[in-house]
Amino acid sequence: MLRTLGGLGALPPCRAPALLLLPARGRKTRHDPPAKSKVGLVKTPPAVDPAEFFVLAERYRQYRQTVRALRLEFVSEVRKKVHEARAGVLAERRAQEDAAEHRELMAWNQAENRRLQELRLARLRLEAQEQEQRQAEERVRRAREEQARMQLKEQEVLRLQEEAKNFITRENLEARVEEALDNPKDYNWAITKEGLVVKPQHRGS
Amino acid sequence: MVHLKFINATLHCKAYRGSHLTICLALGGSAHKECPRDGRFMERVGSHNPLPHSHGEKLVALNLDRIRHWIGCGAHLSKPMEKLLSLSGFFPLHLVTITNAERCKEMRSKQAHELLLASQTTDTQATDTEAS
């Protein structure tokens, strides 16, 4: 039916050209036996008109020849294009340009690195100097502090030595006891918030 | 009543079919969008509206450059695609088109011949009746 309507002619509007219909006709599966009415049947293919067949075969041969030639030409075209892209003149020039650009960029990068290295070295030097300075100051401060401490200690020692002169020893014991008994001290006094010492005065009787 | 409208009708797609690359017609723009025909395709290579529009023309678009490239890469073509290309002049005329055209011409010539014969017999009958 499709042949009479033509390959691209008036197809039914609801369905697209049915290219990939699977063979799904008939009620029977392949395992069912053939019917009794078809016992002595000998299937013969339709008769072939030799002239028409020859004409058709010739036409098919020519068509296929042309199509094959076209296909080979297209294939060679594509291969040439690929070859050109990979190893043609333009590709070589582009590769050279890319290499030159790469070299330029690498040189620039190295120059940048050198510049940054110099800056870094200068910075490190400055930092080292500052560190040295800080350490010197630290040493000076520590020396000063040490000195101050030594002075304090010396003063302590001198004070102690001074006080040691007033200590009570076995030799002074008797003398000091006599002295204390002779000079009684009165601790019966108070102090105000303002710092005035208040001694009891014998008031009244 | 339900109409099935073709908005942008069938497409030509490059699809993989049993590990081969084919340029074939696929269904698109109509109500049935889940056809297995256009499962996976690589590139859209044209469009084809099978319904004639207001001036009685059917529009077909073909990206010949890409078709050349893909055939060069070894793509197969489906039968309707071959017929379209042959009609466009890119490929030699397909045999089915030629045979159909010849059959149409035979039928038309036969019909014309029959009409001529019929008219001739009526004329002879008329002359006979006139003579008698």
Short mmCIF file of N, CA and C in Angstrom, two decimals, chain A residues 3 6 8-9 13 16 19 59-60 63 66 70-71 73-75 77-78, chain B residues 6 27 58 68-69 72 75 80 82 87 92-95 98 100 102-103:
data_model
loop_
_atom_site.label_atom_id
_atom_site.label_comp_id
_atom_site.label_asym_id
_atom_site.label_seq_id
_atom_site.Cartn_x
_atom_site.Cartn_y
_atom_site.Cartn_z
N ARG A 3 3.68 1.50 -1.33
CA ARG A 3 4.31 1.71 -2.63
C ARG A 3 3.41 2.48 -3.56
N GLY A 6 3.30 6.04 -2.72
CA GLY A 6 4.55 6.78 -2.94
C GLY A 6 5.29 6.96 -1.64
N LEU A 8 6.92 9.54 -0.43
CA LEU A 8 6.75 10.79 0.31
C LEU A 8 5.41 11.43 0.02
N GLY A 9 4.54 10.64 -0.65
CA GLY A 9 3.28 11.26 -1.06
C GLY A 9 2.32 11.41 0.09
N PRO A 13 -2.20 11.35 8.07
CA PRO A 13 -1.61 12.41 8.88
C PRO A 13 -1.31 12.00 10.31
N ALA A 16 3.68 8.81 11.39
CA ALA A 16 4.87 9.15 10.63
C ALA A 16 5.26 7.96 9.76
N LEU A 19 9.08 3.24 9.54
CA LEU A 19 10.32 2.60 9.10
C LEU A 19 10.63 1.36 9.92
N ARG A 59 19.80 -0.34 -13.12
CA ARG A 59 19.59 0.95 -12.46
C ARG A 59 20.13 0.94 -11.03
N TYR A 60 19.86 -0.17 -10.33
CA TYR A 60 20.37 -0.28 -8.95
C TYR A 60 21.87 -0.20 -8.93
N TYR A 63 22.96 3.33 -9.53
CA TYR A 63 22.66 4.16 -8.36
C TYR A 63 23.66 3.91 -7.25
N THR A 66 27.05 5.36 -8.02
CA THR A 66 27.13 6.81 -7.79
C THR A 66 27.18 7.13 -6.30
N LEU A 70 30.10 9.05 -4.22
CA LEU A 70 29.86 10.24 -3.40
C LEU A 70 30.36 10.02 -1.98
N ARG A 71 30.02 8.85 -1.45
CA ARG A 71 30.40 8.54 -0.07
C ARG A 71 31.92 8.55 0.09
N GLU A 73 34.02 10.11 -1.73
CA GLU A 73 34.51 11.49 -1.83
C GLU A 73 34.35 12.22 -0.51
N PHE A 74 33.18 12.04 0.11
CA PHE A 74 32.96 12.72 1.38
C PHE A 74 33.94 12.24 2.44
N VAL A 75 34.20 10.91 2.42
CA VAL A 75 35.13 10.35 3.39
C VAL A 75 36.51 10.97 3.20
N GLU A 77 37.20 13.77 1.87
CA GLU A 77 37.13 15.18 2.30
C GLU A 77 37.36 15.30 3.79
N VAL A 78 36.61 14.47 4.53
CA VAL A 78 36.71 14.55 5.99
C VAL A 78 38.12 14.21 6.44
N PHE B 6 0.57 19.22 13.80
CA PHE B 6 2.03 19.22 13.64
C PHE B 6 2.53 20.64 13.79
N LEU B 27 10.38 11.61 14.79
CA LEU B 27 9.10 12.26 15.03
C LEU B 27 9.27 13.33 16.09
N LYS B 58 5.09 21.50 0.70
CA LYS B 58 5.64 20.83 1.88
C LYS B 58 7.06 21.33 2.07
N ARG B 68 27.08 16.14 4.69
CA ARG B 68 28.34 15.73 4.03
C ARG B 68 29.34 15.24 5.05
N HIS B 69 29.48 16.04 6.09
CA HIS B 69 30.49 15.70 7.11
C HIS B 69 30.19 14.35 7.74
N GLY B 72 30.79 11.51 5.48
CA GLY B 72 32.23 11.30 5.44
C GLY B 72 32.72 10.55 6.67
N ALA B 75 28.29 7.59 8.20
CA ALA B 75 26.92 7.40 8.67
C ALA B 75 26.10 6.72 7.60
N PRO B 80 13.76 6.83 3.55
CA PRO B 80 13.14 8.14 3.28
C PRO B 80 14.16 9.26 3.17
N GLU B 82 17.20 8.93 1.97
CA GLU B 82 17.80 8.85 0.63
C GLU B 82 16.88 9.47 -0.40
N LEU B 87 15.57 13.81 -4.14
CA LEU B 87 14.67 14.85 -4.65
C LEU B 87 15.34 16.21 -4.62
N PRO B 92 21.89 11.01 -6.56
CA PRO B 92 21.16 10.65 -7.79
C PRO B 92 19.75 10.19 -7.45
N LEU B 93 18.86 10.28 -8.45
CA LEU B 93 17.45 9.97 -8.22
C LEU B 93 17.28 8.55 -7.72
N HIS B 94 16.48 8.39 -6.65
CA HIS B 94 16.29 7.07 -6.07
C HIS B 94 15.39 6.23 -6.97
N LEU B 95 15.66 4.89 -7.00
CA LEU B 95 14.96 4.01 -7.94
C LEU B 95 13.48 3.91 -7.64
N ILE B 98 11.78 6.73 -9.16
CA ILE B 98 11.69 6.59 -10.63
C ILE B 98 10.60 5.59 -10.99
N ASN B 100 8.02 4.59 -9.25
CA ASN B 100 6.69 5.12 -8.95
C ASN B 100 6.26 6.12 -9.99
N GLU B 102 7.27 6.25 -13.09
CA GLU B 102 6.94 5.55 -14.35
C GLU B 102 5.56 4.92 -14.27
N ARG B 103 5.28 4.30 -13.11
CA ARG B 103 3.96 3.63 -12.97
C ARG B 103 2.84 4.66 -13.06
#
